[in-house]
Amino acid sequence: MQNNPILRGLDLPPVVANHTLPLDQQLRAEQQAAVANNVHAALNGKVGKGTAAALAATTMKAIHLRDHFSAMFWAVIAPINNVAIMEVSAAFDLLKKEPSLFRQQVKYNAKTAMQRIDKYDKAVCRTMAENLNGDRKQYWLDYTDEHYAALQHDLDIFRLTILQELTKYNEPHREIKCRLVASHALLNYAVGMVDMYFTKVREGWHTDLVADFRDARLSYVLFPWLQVVDAICISKKPVDIDNNPDVRLAFKIIEQRLIDTERIRDIGDAALELNPDVENEVYHNPMNTDSNFQQNLRKCMR
């Protein structure tokens, strides 16, 4: 009997094939040209003070919008990346204890994924340390720890529902397969959420965050990790995790928890209690940062 994959995505947000979403180059060029012309006219006395003031107000609004959505990215979207990374790391630790599986191409791809995670983590920590409002590295670590800890019960249930499906068919290495399936689902979801956030912000508020957070989209981790999952998570039995209602419900609950605003506020408050020196900026979140994540990731990639 032919081996079949036991997971194909749980109807998660679609992962775009391209590494980045396309920018609206024409719109951006027109906006830049209009701003340049207005500034030049104002400097040469060709427009009144009212026009110059309007230009300044428009510029400040754009800056505040970018700051707001940047902060929201760190508060809501980036922690989803962290949950996925923690699950991948746990699966990797379990996998490397099984020599019969952790070898050759599986070993290479798993190590590649972990190396890329390490570089991403270093870039995030460096970005937080260089925050415009002061060093936020420890706050970020506490925030993501609280975020992950608060999700443990739901993650345990999600993994248990997967394990029950695998146990029903007496799958070999089912503990490892369970961890791999769960980590892949969360990593794929994290990539899809970054895509969704970029699209919503650009379409709704004409603010483009792709240049700032392009490599927060963990497709470069997902690709080698998917090779690991596809190599191990196969079965000759009719295992069907995708259509298992318990698995789907457990994952739906995780989705709701990840974007629950009250939960996010509570986690932020708990992290602030551990970091009383960090100013609590209303809804902007203390992690409001400039757009230096991409530069920091390039440094870590060297």
PDB file of C-alpha atoms in Angstrom:
ATOM      1  CA  MET A   1       0.000   0.000   0.000  1.00  0.00           C
ATOM      2  CA  GLN A   2       1.222   3.461  -0.865  1.00  0.00           C
ATOM      3  CA  ASN A   3       2.400   5.750   1.924  1.00  0.00           C
ATOM      4  CA  ASN A   4       0.137   8.776   2.383  1.00  0.00           C
ATOM      5  CA  PRO A   5       0.733  12.059   4.209  1.00  0.00           C
ATOM      6  CA  ILE A   6      -1.217  12.267   7.449  1.00  0.00           C
ATOM      7  CA  LEU A   7      -1.611  16.052   7.493  1.00  0.00           C
ATOM      8  CA  ARG A   8      -2.211  18.650   4.833  1.00  0.00           C
ATOM      9  CA  GLY A   9      -2.948  21.904   6.606  1.00  0.00           C
ATOM     10  CA  LEU A  10      -6.255  22.013   8.531  1.00  0.00           C
ATOM     11  CA  ASP A  11      -7.573  24.707   6.131  1.00  0.00           C
ATOM     12  CA  LEU A  12      -5.078  27.222   7.463  1.00  0.00           C
ATOM     13  CA  PRO A  13      -4.550  30.669   5.918  1.00  0.00           C
ATOM     14  CA  PRO A  14      -2.967  30.199   2.490  1.00  0.00           C
ATOM     15  CA  VAL A  15       0.801  30.425   2.363  1.00  0.00           C
ATOM     16  CA  VAL A  16       1.836  32.638  -0.541  1.00  0.00           C
ATOM     17  CA  ALA A  17       4.463  30.989  -2.736  1.00  0.00           C
ATOM     18  CA  ASN A  18       6.500  34.152  -3.204  1.00  0.00           C
ATOM     19  CA  HIS A  19       8.752  35.185  -0.332  1.00  0.00           C
ATOM     20  CA  THR A  20       7.127  38.613  -0.110  1.00  0.00           C
ATOM     21  CA  LEU A  21       3.846  40.144  -1.099  1.00  0.00           C
ATOM     22  CA  PRO A  22       4.006  42.441  -4.153  1.00  0.00           C
ATOM     23  CA  LEU A  23       4.149  46.148  -3.402  1.00  0.00           C
ATOM     24  CA  ASP A  24       1.977  48.690  -5.131  1.00  0.00           C
ATOM     25  CA  GLN A  25       4.966  50.378  -6.739  1.00  0.00           C
ATOM     26  CA  GLN A  26       2.963  52.809  -8.858  1.00  0.00           C
ATOM     27  CA  LEU A  27       0.929  54.137  -5.909  1.00  0.00           C
ATOM     28  CA  ARG A  28       4.040  54.508  -3.774  1.00  0.00           C
ATOM     29  CA  ALA A  29       5.896  56.321  -6.564  1.00  0.00           C
ATOM     30  CA  GLU A  30       2.990  58.733  -7.075  1.00  0.00           C
ATOM     31  CA  GLN A  31       2.779  59.499  -3.352  1.00  0.00           C
ATOM     32  CA  GLN A  32       6.519  60.085  -3.092  1.00  0.00           C
ATOM     33  CA  ALA A  33       6.483  62.372  -6.125  1.00  0.00           C
ATOM     34  CA  ALA A  34       3.574  64.408  -4.730  1.00  0.00           C
ATOM     35  CA  VAL A  35       5.273  64.823  -1.350  1.00  0.00           C
ATOM     36  CA  ALA A  36       8.562  65.836  -3.002  1.00  0.00           C
ATOM     37  CA  ASN A  37       6.826  68.433  -5.165  1.00  0.00           C
ATOM     38  CA  ASN A  38       4.946  69.917  -2.209  1.00  0.00           C
ATOM     39  CA  VAL A  39       8.065  70.118  -0.061  1.00  0.00           C
ATOM     40  CA  HIS A  40      10.012  71.764  -2.868  1.00  0.00           C
ATOM     41  CA  ALA A  41       7.198  74.292  -3.399  1.00  0.00           C
ATOM     42  CA  ALA A  42       6.964  75.060   0.322  1.00  0.00           C
ATOM     43  CA  LEU A  43      10.697  75.597   0.647  1.00  0.00           C
ATOM     44  CA  ASN A  44      10.669  78.014  -2.283  1.00  0.00           C
ATOM     45  CA  GLY A  45       7.733  80.041  -0.974  1.00  0.00           C
ATOM     46  CA  LYS A  46       5.406  78.888  -3.742  1.00  0.00           C
ATOM     47  CA  VAL A  47       2.713  77.684  -1.362  1.00  0.00           C
ATOM     48  CA  GLY A  48       1.158  79.198   1.735  1.00  0.00           C
ATOM     49  CA  LYS A  49       1.564  78.189   5.341  1.00  0.00           C
ATOM     50  CA  GLY A  50      -1.732  76.300   5.193  1.00  0.00           C
ATOM     51  CA  THR A  51      -0.423  73.916   2.532  1.00  0.00           C
ATOM     52  CA  ALA A  52       2.816  73.371   4.426  1.00  0.00           C
ATOM     53  CA  ALA A  53       0.863  72.656   7.623  1.00  0.00           C
ATOM     54  CA  ALA A  54      -1.406  70.214   5.793  1.00  0.00           C
ATOM     55  CA  LEU A  55       1.652  68.464   4.370  1.00  0.00           C
ATOM     56  CA  ALA A  56       3.186  68.198   7.824  1.00  0.00           C
ATOM     57  CA  ALA A  57      -0.069  66.822   9.269  1.00  0.00           C
ATOM     58  CA  THR A  58      -0.315  64.208   6.524  1.00  0.00           C
ATOM     59  CA  THR A  59       3.281  63.148   7.092  1.00  0.00           C
ATOM     60  CA  MET A  60       2.779  62.857  10.865  1.00  0.00           C
ATOM     61  CA  LYS A  61      -0.396  60.810  10.360  1.00  0.00           C
ATOM     62  CA  ALA A  62       1.524  58.374   8.147  1.00  0.00           C
ATOM     63  CA  ILE A  63       4.281  58.098  10.748  1.00  0.00           C
ATOM     64  CA  HIS A  64       1.787  57.447  13.556  1.00  0.00           C
ATOM     65  CA  LEU A  65      -0.020  54.839  11.476  1.00  0.00           C
ATOM     66  CA  ARG A  66       3.233  53.007  10.761  1.00  0.00           C
ATOM     67  CA  ASP A  67       4.217  53.165  14.434  1.00  0.00           C
ATOM     68  CA  HIS A  68       0.807  51.852  15.476  1.00  0.00           C
ATOM     69  CA  PHE A  69       0.803  48.915  13.073  1.00  0.00           C
ATOM     70  CA  SER A  70       4.431  48.145  13.834  1.00  0.00           C
ATOM     71  CA  ALA A  71       3.569  47.935  17.537  1.00  0.00           C
ATOM     72  CA  MET A  72       0.512  45.806  16.756  1.00  0.00           C
ATOM     73  CA  PHE A  73       2.699  43.474  14.723  1.00  0.00           C
ATOM     74  CA  TRP A  74       5.007  42.895  17.694  1.00  0.00           C
ATOM     75  CA  ALA A  75       2.110  42.576  20.134  1.00  0.00           C
ATOM     76  CA  VAL A  76      -0.125  40.211  18.134  1.00  0.00           C
ATOM     77  CA  ILE A  77       1.580  38.664  15.100  1.00  0.00           C
ATOM     78  CA  ALA A  78       5.186  38.104  16.204  1.00  0.00           C
ATOM     79  CA  PRO A  79       4.138  36.124  19.325  1.00  0.00           C
ATOM     80  CA  ILE A  80       2.365  33.670  17.001  1.00  0.00           C
ATOM     81  CA  ASN A  81       5.760  33.147  15.364  1.00  0.00           C
ATOM     82  CA  ASN A  82       7.182  32.463  18.801  1.00  0.00           C
ATOM     83  CA  VAL A  83       4.537  29.817  19.575  1.00  0.00           C
ATOM     84  CA  ALA A  84       5.335  28.072  16.293  1.00  0.00           C
ATOM     85  CA  ILE A  85       9.070  28.271  16.978  1.00  0.00           C
ATOM     86  CA  MET A  86       8.653  26.783  20.462  1.00  0.00           C
ATOM     87  CA  GLU A  87       6.666  23.883  19.028  1.00  0.00           C
ATOM     88  CA  VAL A  88       9.228  23.277  16.275  1.00  0.00           C
ATOM     89  CA  SER A  89      12.037  23.339  18.860  1.00  0.00           C
ATOM     90  CA  ALA A  90      10.218  20.821  21.077  1.00  0.00           C
ATOM     91  CA  ALA A  91       9.638  18.537  18.083  1.00  0.00           C
ATOM     92  CA  PHE A  92      13.304  18.849  17.087  1.00  0.00           C
ATOM     93  CA  ASP A  93      14.464  17.900  20.611  1.00  0.00           C
ATOM     94  CA  LEU A  94      12.270  14.798  20.525  1.00  0.00           C
ATOM     95  CA  LEU A  95      13.248  13.853  16.985  1.00  0.00           C
ATOM     96  CA  LYS A  96      17.003  13.961  17.568  1.00  0.00           C
ATOM     97  CA  LYS A  97      16.614  11.333  20.321  1.00  0.00           C
ATOM     98  CA  GLU A  98      15.483   8.807  17.695  1.00  0.00           C
ATOM     99  CA  PRO A  99      18.567   7.817  15.604  1.00  0.00           C
ATOM    100  CA  SER A 100      16.506   5.715  13.191  1.00  0.00           C
ATOM    101  CA  LEU A 101      14.659   8.857  12.090  1.00  0.00           C
ATOM    102  CA  PHE A 102      17.164  11.633  12.761  1.00  0.00           C
ATOM    103  CA  ARG A 103      19.577  10.913   9.939  1.00  0.00           C
ATOM    104  CA  GLN A 104      20.574  11.853   6.411  1.00  0.00           C
ATOM    105  CA  GLN A 105      18.221  14.360   4.739  1.00  0.00           C
ATOM    106  CA  VAL A 106      15.864  14.558   7.731  1.00  0.00           C
ATOM    107  CA  LYS A 107      18.758  15.510   9.996  1.00  0.00           C
ATOM    108  CA  TYR A 108      20.040  18.081   7.507  1.00  0.00           C
ATOM    109  CA  ASN A 109      16.650  19.744   6.996  1.00  0.00           C
ATOM    110  CA  ALA A 110      15.835  19.743  10.711  1.00  0.00           C
ATOM    111  CA  LYS A 111      19.157  21.383  11.572  1.00  0.00           C
ATOM    112  CA  THR A 112      18.695  23.905   8.766  1.00  0.00           C
ATOM    113  CA  ALA A 113      15.316  24.909  10.168  1.00  0.00           C
ATOM    114  CA  MET A 114      16.752  25.296  13.683  1.00  0.00           C
ATOM    115  CA  GLN A 115      19.680  27.383  12.434  1.00  0.00           C
ATOM    116  CA  ARG A 116      17.292  29.749  10.686  1.00  0.00           C
ATOM    117  CA  ILE A 117      15.154  29.978  13.823  1.00  0.00           C
ATOM    118  CA  ASP A 118      18.247  30.894  15.835  1.00  0.00           C
ATOM    119  CA  LYS A 119      19.096  33.720  13.424  1.00  0.00           C
ATOM    120  CA  TYR A 120      15.521  35.000  13.538  1.00  0.00           C
ATOM    121  CA  ASP A 121      15.541  34.968  17.358  1.00  0.00           C
ATOM    122  CA  LYS A 122      18.817  36.883  17.491  1.00  0.00           C
ATOM    123  CA  ALA A 123      17.461  39.525  15.098  1.00  0.00           C
ATOM    124  CA  VAL A 124      14.300  39.969  17.180  1.00  0.00           C
ATOM    125  CA  CYS A 125      16.261  40.311  20.433  1.00  0.00           C
ATOM    126  CA  ARG A 126      18.611  42.843  18.867  1.00  0.00           C
ATOM    127  CA  THR A 127      15.645  44.821  17.546  1.00  0.00           C
ATOM    128  CA  MET A 128      14.050  44.878  20.991  1.00  0.00           C
ATOM    129  CA  ALA A 129      17.317  45.954  22.611  1.00  0.00           C
ATOM    130  CA  GLU A 130      17.486  48.896  20.184  1.00  0.00           C
ATOM    131  CA  ASN A 131      13.876  50.012  20.762  1.00  0.00           C
ATOM    132  CA  LEU A 132      13.291  53.754  20.379  1.00  0.00           C
ATOM    133  CA  ASN A 133      11.790  53.915  23.867  1.00  0.00           C
ATOM    134  CA  GLY A 134      14.648  52.034  25.521  1.00  0.00           C
ATOM    135  CA  ASP A 135      15.809  48.431  25.832  1.00  0.00           C
ATOM    136  CA  ARG A 136      12.764  46.151  25.548  1.00  0.00           C
ATOM    137  CA  LYS A 137      14.581  42.820  25.187  1.00  0.00           C
ATOM    138  CA  GLN A 138      13.732  41.477  28.642  1.00  0.00           C
ATOM    139  CA  TYR A 139      10.157  42.696  28.340  1.00  0.00           C
ATOM    140  CA  TRP A 140       9.851  40.882  25.003  1.00  0.00           C
ATOM    141  CA  LEU A 141      11.230  37.651  26.459  1.00  0.00           C
ATOM    142  CA  ASP A 142       8.832  37.843  29.410  1.00  0.00           C
ATOM    143  CA  TYR A 143       5.928  38.791  27.126  1.00  0.00           C
ATOM    144  CA  THR A 144       6.463  35.831  24.799  1.00  0.00           C
ATOM    145  CA  ASP A 145       7.056  33.463  27.745  1.00  0.00           C
ATOM    146  CA  GLU A 146       3.737  34.560  29.274  1.00  0.00           C
ATOM    147  CA  HIS A 147       2.063  34.253  25.874  1.00  0.00           C
ATOM    148  CA  TYR A 148       3.301  30.681  25.367  1.00  0.00           C
ATOM    149  CA  ALA A 149       2.596  29.616  28.957  1.00  0.00           C
ATOM    150  CA  ALA A 150      -0.988  30.901  28.761  1.00  0.00           C
ATOM    151  CA  LEU A 151      -1.538  28.736  25.677  1.00  0.00           C
ATOM    152  CA  GLN A 152      -0.121  25.506  27.133  1.00  0.00           C
ATOM    153  CA  HIS A 153      -3.459  23.941  28.068  1.00  0.00           C
ATOM    154  CA  ASP A 154      -4.878  24.486  24.590  1.00  0.00           C
ATOM    155  CA  LEU A 155      -1.692  23.225  22.937  1.00  0.00           C
ATOM    156  CA  ASP A 156      -1.761  20.108  25.106  1.00  0.00           C
ATOM    157  CA  ILE A 157      -5.340  19.384  24.017  1.00  0.00           C
ATOM    158  CA  PHE A 158      -4.438  19.973  20.360  1.00  0.00           C
ATOM    159  CA  ARG A 159      -1.527  17.542  20.556  1.00  0.00           C
ATOM    160  CA  LEU A 160      -3.653  15.027  22.463  1.00  0.00           C
ATOM    161  CA  THR A 161      -6.319  14.972  19.743  1.00  0.00           C
ATOM    162  CA  ILE A 162      -3.599  14.331  17.142  1.00  0.00           C
ATOM    163  CA  LEU A 163      -2.067  11.603  19.285  1.00  0.00           C
ATOM    164  CA  GLN A 164      -5.447   9.908  19.728  1.00  0.00           C
ATOM    165  CA  GLU A 165      -5.878   9.703  15.949  1.00  0.00           C
ATOM    166  CA  LEU A 166      -2.404   8.213  15.565  1.00  0.00           C
ATOM    167  CA  THR A 167      -2.943   5.790  18.458  1.00  0.00           C
ATOM    168  CA  LYS A 168      -6.205   4.568  16.940  1.00  0.00           C
ATOM    169  CA  TYR A 169      -4.158   3.164  14.050  1.00  0.00           C
ATOM    170  CA  ASN A 170      -1.237   2.101  16.242  1.00  0.00           C
ATOM    171  CA  GLU A 171       1.155   4.329  14.320  1.00  0.00           C
ATOM    172  CA  PRO A 172       4.858   3.797  15.059  1.00  0.00           C
ATOM    173  CA  HIS A 173       6.791   6.765  16.475  1.00  0.00           C
ATOM    174  CA  ARG A 174       3.451   8.420  17.176  1.00  0.00           C
ATOM    175  CA  GLU A 175       4.811  10.753  19.868  1.00  0.00           C
ATOM    176  CA  ILE A 176       7.292  12.190  17.386  1.00  0.00           C
ATOM    177  CA  LYS A 177       4.750  12.310  14.583  1.00  0.00           C
ATOM    178  CA  CYS A 178       2.311  14.097  16.872  1.00  0.00           C
ATOM    179  CA  ARG A 179       4.870  16.788  17.685  1.00  0.00           C
ATOM    180  CA  LEU A 180       5.851  17.171  14.041  1.00  0.00           C
ATOM    181  CA  VAL A 181       2.259  17.483  12.850  1.00  0.00           C
ATOM    182  CA  ALA A 182       1.400  20.049  15.543  1.00  0.00           C
ATOM    183  CA  SER A 183       4.527  22.118  14.910  1.00  0.00           C
ATOM    184  CA  HIS A 184       3.956  22.126  11.159  1.00  0.00           C
ATOM    185  CA  ALA A 185       0.338  23.247  11.597  1.00  0.00           C
ATOM    186  CA  LEU A 186       1.353  26.153  13.838  1.00  0.00           C
ATOM    187  CA  LEU A 187       4.299  27.188  11.668  1.00  0.00           C
ATOM    188  CA  ASN A 188       2.156  27.163   8.538  1.00  0.00           C
ATOM    189  CA  TYR A 189      -0.489  29.173  10.389  1.00  0.00           C
ATOM    190  CA  ALA A 190       2.115  31.728  11.530  1.00  0.00           C
ATOM    191  CA  VAL A 191       3.262  32.308   7.951  1.00  0.00           C
ATOM    192  CA  GLY A 192      -0.329  32.710   6.807  1.00  0.00           C
ATOM    193  CA  MET A 193      -1.074  35.217   9.572  1.00  0.00           C
ATOM    194  CA  VAL A 194       1.875  37.406   8.558  1.00  0.00           C
ATOM    195  CA  ASP A 195       0.586  37.396   4.981  1.00  0.00           C
ATOM    196  CA  MET A 196      -2.890  38.276   6.175  1.00  0.00           C
ATOM    197  CA  TYR A 197      -1.636  41.126   8.363  1.00  0.00           C
ATOM    198  CA  PHE A 198       0.428  42.662   5.552  1.00  0.00           C
ATOM    199  CA  THR A 199      -2.577  42.520   3.229  1.00  0.00           C
ATOM    200  CA  LYS A 200      -5.126  43.933   5.708  1.00  0.00           C
ATOM    201  CA  VAL A 201      -2.896  46.849   6.726  1.00  0.00           C
ATOM    202  CA  ARG A 202      -2.011  47.721   3.147  1.00  0.00           C
ATOM    203  CA  GLU A 203      -5.559  47.477   1.808  1.00  0.00           C
ATOM    204  CA  GLY A 204      -7.283  49.096   4.779  1.00  0.00           C
ATOM    205  CA  TRP A 205      -4.843  51.861   5.723  1.00  0.00           C
ATOM    206  CA  HIS A 206      -2.470  52.123   2.721  1.00  0.00           C
ATOM    207  CA  THR A 207       0.469  51.322   5.001  1.00  0.00           C
ATOM    208  CA  ASP A 208       3.041  48.869   3.682  1.00  0.00           C
ATOM    209  CA  LEU A 209       4.949  46.877   6.315  1.00  0.00           C
ATOM    210  CA  VAL A 210       6.537  44.330   3.971  1.00  0.00           C
ATOM    211  CA  ALA A 211       9.877  46.132   3.764  1.00  0.00           C
ATOM    212  CA  ASP A 212      10.029  46.370   7.563  1.00  0.00           C
ATOM    213  CA  PHE A 213       9.006  42.819   8.461  1.00  0.00           C
ATOM    214  CA  ARG A 214       9.525  40.728   5.335  1.00  0.00           C
ATOM    215  CA  ASP A 215      11.650  38.097   7.080  1.00  0.00           C
ATOM    216  CA  ALA A 216       9.305  37.841  10.047  1.00  0.00           C
ATOM    217  CA  ARG A 217       7.421  35.671   7.561  1.00  0.00           C
ATOM    218  CA  LEU A 218       8.965  32.326   8.493  1.00  0.00           C
ATOM    219  CA  SER A 219       8.573  30.646   5.115  1.00  0.00           C
ATOM    220  CA  TYR A 220      12.348  30.078   5.086  1.00  0.00           C
ATOM    221  CA  VAL A 221      11.886  27.943   8.235  1.00  0.00           C
ATOM    222  CA  LEU A 222       8.695  26.291   7.014  1.00  0.00           C
ATOM    223  CA  PHE A 223      10.311  24.978   3.821  1.00  0.00           C
ATOM    224  CA  PRO A 224      13.017  22.757   5.401  1.00  0.00           C
ATOM    225  CA  TRP A 225      10.705  21.794   8.278  1.00  0.00           C
ATOM    226  CA  LEU A 226       8.033  20.654   5.827  1.00  0.00           C
ATOM    227  CA  GLN A 227      10.635  18.343   4.262  1.00  0.00           C
ATOM    228  CA  VAL A 228      11.116  16.756   7.689  1.00  0.00           C
ATOM    229  CA  VAL A 229       7.373  16.372   8.269  1.00  0.00           C
ATOM    230  CA  ASP A 230       6.765  14.913   4.816  1.00  0.00           C
ATOM    231  CA  ALA A 231       9.593  12.383   5.248  1.00  0.00           C
ATOM    232  CA  ILE A 232       8.372  11.058   8.612  1.00  0.00           C
ATOM    233  CA  CYS A 233       4.635  11.712   8.825  1.00  0.00           C
ATOM    234  CA  ILE A 234       3.472   9.129   6.319  1.00  0.00           C
ATOM    235  CA  SER A 235       1.378   6.036   6.873  1.00  0.00           C
ATOM    236  CA  LYS A 236      -0.016   3.024   5.045  1.00  0.00           C
ATOM    237  CA  LYS A 237      -3.121   3.268   7.207  1.00  0.00           C
ATOM    238  CA  PRO A 238      -6.121   5.592   6.666  1.00  0.00           C
ATOM    239  CA  VAL A 239      -4.964   8.163   9.209  1.00  0.00           C
ATOM    240  CA  ASP A 240      -6.885  11.391   8.553  1.00  0.00           C
ATOM    241  CA  ILE A 241      -5.888  14.202  10.894  1.00  0.00           C
ATOM    242  CA  ASP A 242      -7.134  16.906   8.531  1.00  0.00           C
ATOM    243  CA  ASN A 243     -10.753  15.808   8.845  1.00  0.00           C
ATOM    244  CA  ASN A 244     -10.722  14.728  12.474  1.00  0.00           C
ATOM    245  CA  PRO A 245     -13.363  16.978  14.138  1.00  0.00           C
ATOM    246  CA  ASP A 246     -11.602  16.938  17.518  1.00  0.00           C
ATOM    247  CA  VAL A 247      -8.323  18.076  15.963  1.00  0.00           C
ATOM    248  CA  ARG A 248     -10.039  20.804  13.992  1.00  0.00           C
ATOM    249  CA  LEU A 249     -11.935  22.080  17.038  1.00  0.00           C
ATOM    250  CA  ALA A 250      -8.788  22.086  19.173  1.00  0.00           C
ATOM    251  CA  PHE A 251      -6.928  24.092  16.554  1.00  0.00           C
ATOM    252  CA  LYS A 252      -9.838  26.511  16.148  1.00  0.00           C
ATOM    253  CA  ILE A 253      -9.692  27.248  19.870  1.00  0.00           C
ATOM    254  CA  ILE A 254      -5.960  27.987  19.580  1.00  0.00           C
ATOM    255  CA  GLU A 255      -6.671  30.382  16.692  1.00  0.00           C
ATOM    256  CA  GLN A 256      -9.215  32.252  18.804  1.00  0.00           C
ATOM    257  CA  ARG A 257      -6.865  32.437  21.795  1.00  0.00           C
ATOM    258  CA  LEU A 258      -3.999  33.791  19.727  1.00  0.00           C
ATOM    259  CA  ILE A 259      -5.904  36.875  18.577  1.00  0.00           C
ATOM    260  CA  ASP A 260      -8.073  37.470  21.664  1.00  0.00           C
ATOM    261  CA  THR A 261      -7.486  41.118  22.614  1.00  0.00           C
ATOM    262  CA  GLU A 262      -8.336  40.720  26.297  1.00  0.00           C
ATOM    263  CA  ARG A 263      -5.931  37.830  26.589  1.00  0.00           C
ATOM    264  CA  ILE A 264      -3.200  39.843  24.862  1.00  0.00           C
ATOM    265  CA  ARG A 265      -3.752  42.766  27.246  1.00  0.00           C
ATOM    266  CA  ASP A 266      -3.591  40.446  30.269  1.00  0.00           C
ATOM    267  CA  ILE A 267      -0.339  38.957  29.010  1.00  0.00           C
ATOM    268  CA  GLY A 268       1.095  42.424  28.460  1.00  0.00           C
ATOM    269  CA  ASP A 269       0.095  43.452  31.990  1.00  0.00           C
ATOM    270  CA  ALA A 270       1.726  40.328  33.441  1.00  0.00           C
ATOM    271  CA  ALA A 271       4.943  41.062  31.547  1.00  0.00           C
ATOM    272  CA  LEU A 272       4.863  44.690  32.713  1.00  0.00           C
ATOM    273  CA  GLU A 273       4.676  43.545  36.336  1.00  0.00           C
ATOM    274  CA  LEU A 274       7.987  41.797  35.741  1.00  0.00           C
ATOM    275  CA  ASN A 275       9.393  44.923  34.061  1.00  0.00           C
ATOM    276  CA  PRO A 276       8.138  47.943  36.057  1.00  0.00           C
ATOM    277  CA  ASP A 277      10.682  50.228  34.387  1.00  0.00           C
ATOM    278  CA  VAL A 278       8.965  49.764  31.029  1.00  0.00           C
ATOM    279  CA  GLU A 279       6.459  52.514  30.250  1.00  0.00           C
ATOM    280  CA  ASN A 280       2.971  51.209  29.517  1.00  0.00           C
ATOM    281  CA  GLU A 281       1.986  52.998  26.327  1.00  0.00           C
ATOM    282  CA  VAL A 282      -1.764  52.769  25.855  1.00  0.00           C
ATOM    283  CA  TYR A 283      -2.520  50.136  23.193  1.00  0.00           C
ATOM    284  CA  HIS A 284       0.591  51.086  21.241  1.00  0.00           C
ATOM    285  CA  ASN A 285       2.247  48.487  23.461  1.00  0.00           C
ATOM    286  CA  PRO A 286       5.679  49.021  25.040  1.00  0.00           C
ATOM    287  CA  MET A 287       7.262  47.185  22.114  1.00  0.00           C
ATOM    288  CA  ASN A 288       6.739  50.047  19.689  1.00  0.00           C
ATOM    289  CA  THR A 289       9.924  50.029  17.653  1.00  0.00           C
ATOM    290  CA  ASP A 290      11.468  51.537  14.587  1.00  0.00           C
ATOM    291  CA  SER A 291      11.849  49.536  11.390  1.00  0.00           C
ATOM    292  CA  ASN A 292      15.265  48.005  12.032  1.00  0.00           C
ATOM    293  CA  PHE A 293      14.257  44.340  12.120  1.00  0.00           C
ATOM    294  CA  GLN A 294      15.381  43.675   8.543  1.00  0.00           C
ATOM    295  CA  GLN A 295      18.829  45.214   9.149  1.00  0.00           C
ATOM    296  CA  ASN A 296      19.249  43.167  12.307  1.00  0.00           C
ATOM    297  CA  LEU A 297      18.291  39.949  10.568  1.00  0.00           C
ATOM    298  CA  ARG A 298      20.855  40.618   7.834  1.00  0.00           C
ATOM    299  CA  LYS A 299      23.519  41.106  10.535  1.00  0.00           C
ATOM    300  CA  CYS A 300      22.575  37.787  12.122  1.00  0.00           C
ATOM    301  CA  MET A 301      22.722  36.025   8.756  1.00  0.00           C
ATOM    302  CA  ARG A 302      26.375  36.931   8.276  1.00  0.00           C
TER     303      ARG A 302
END
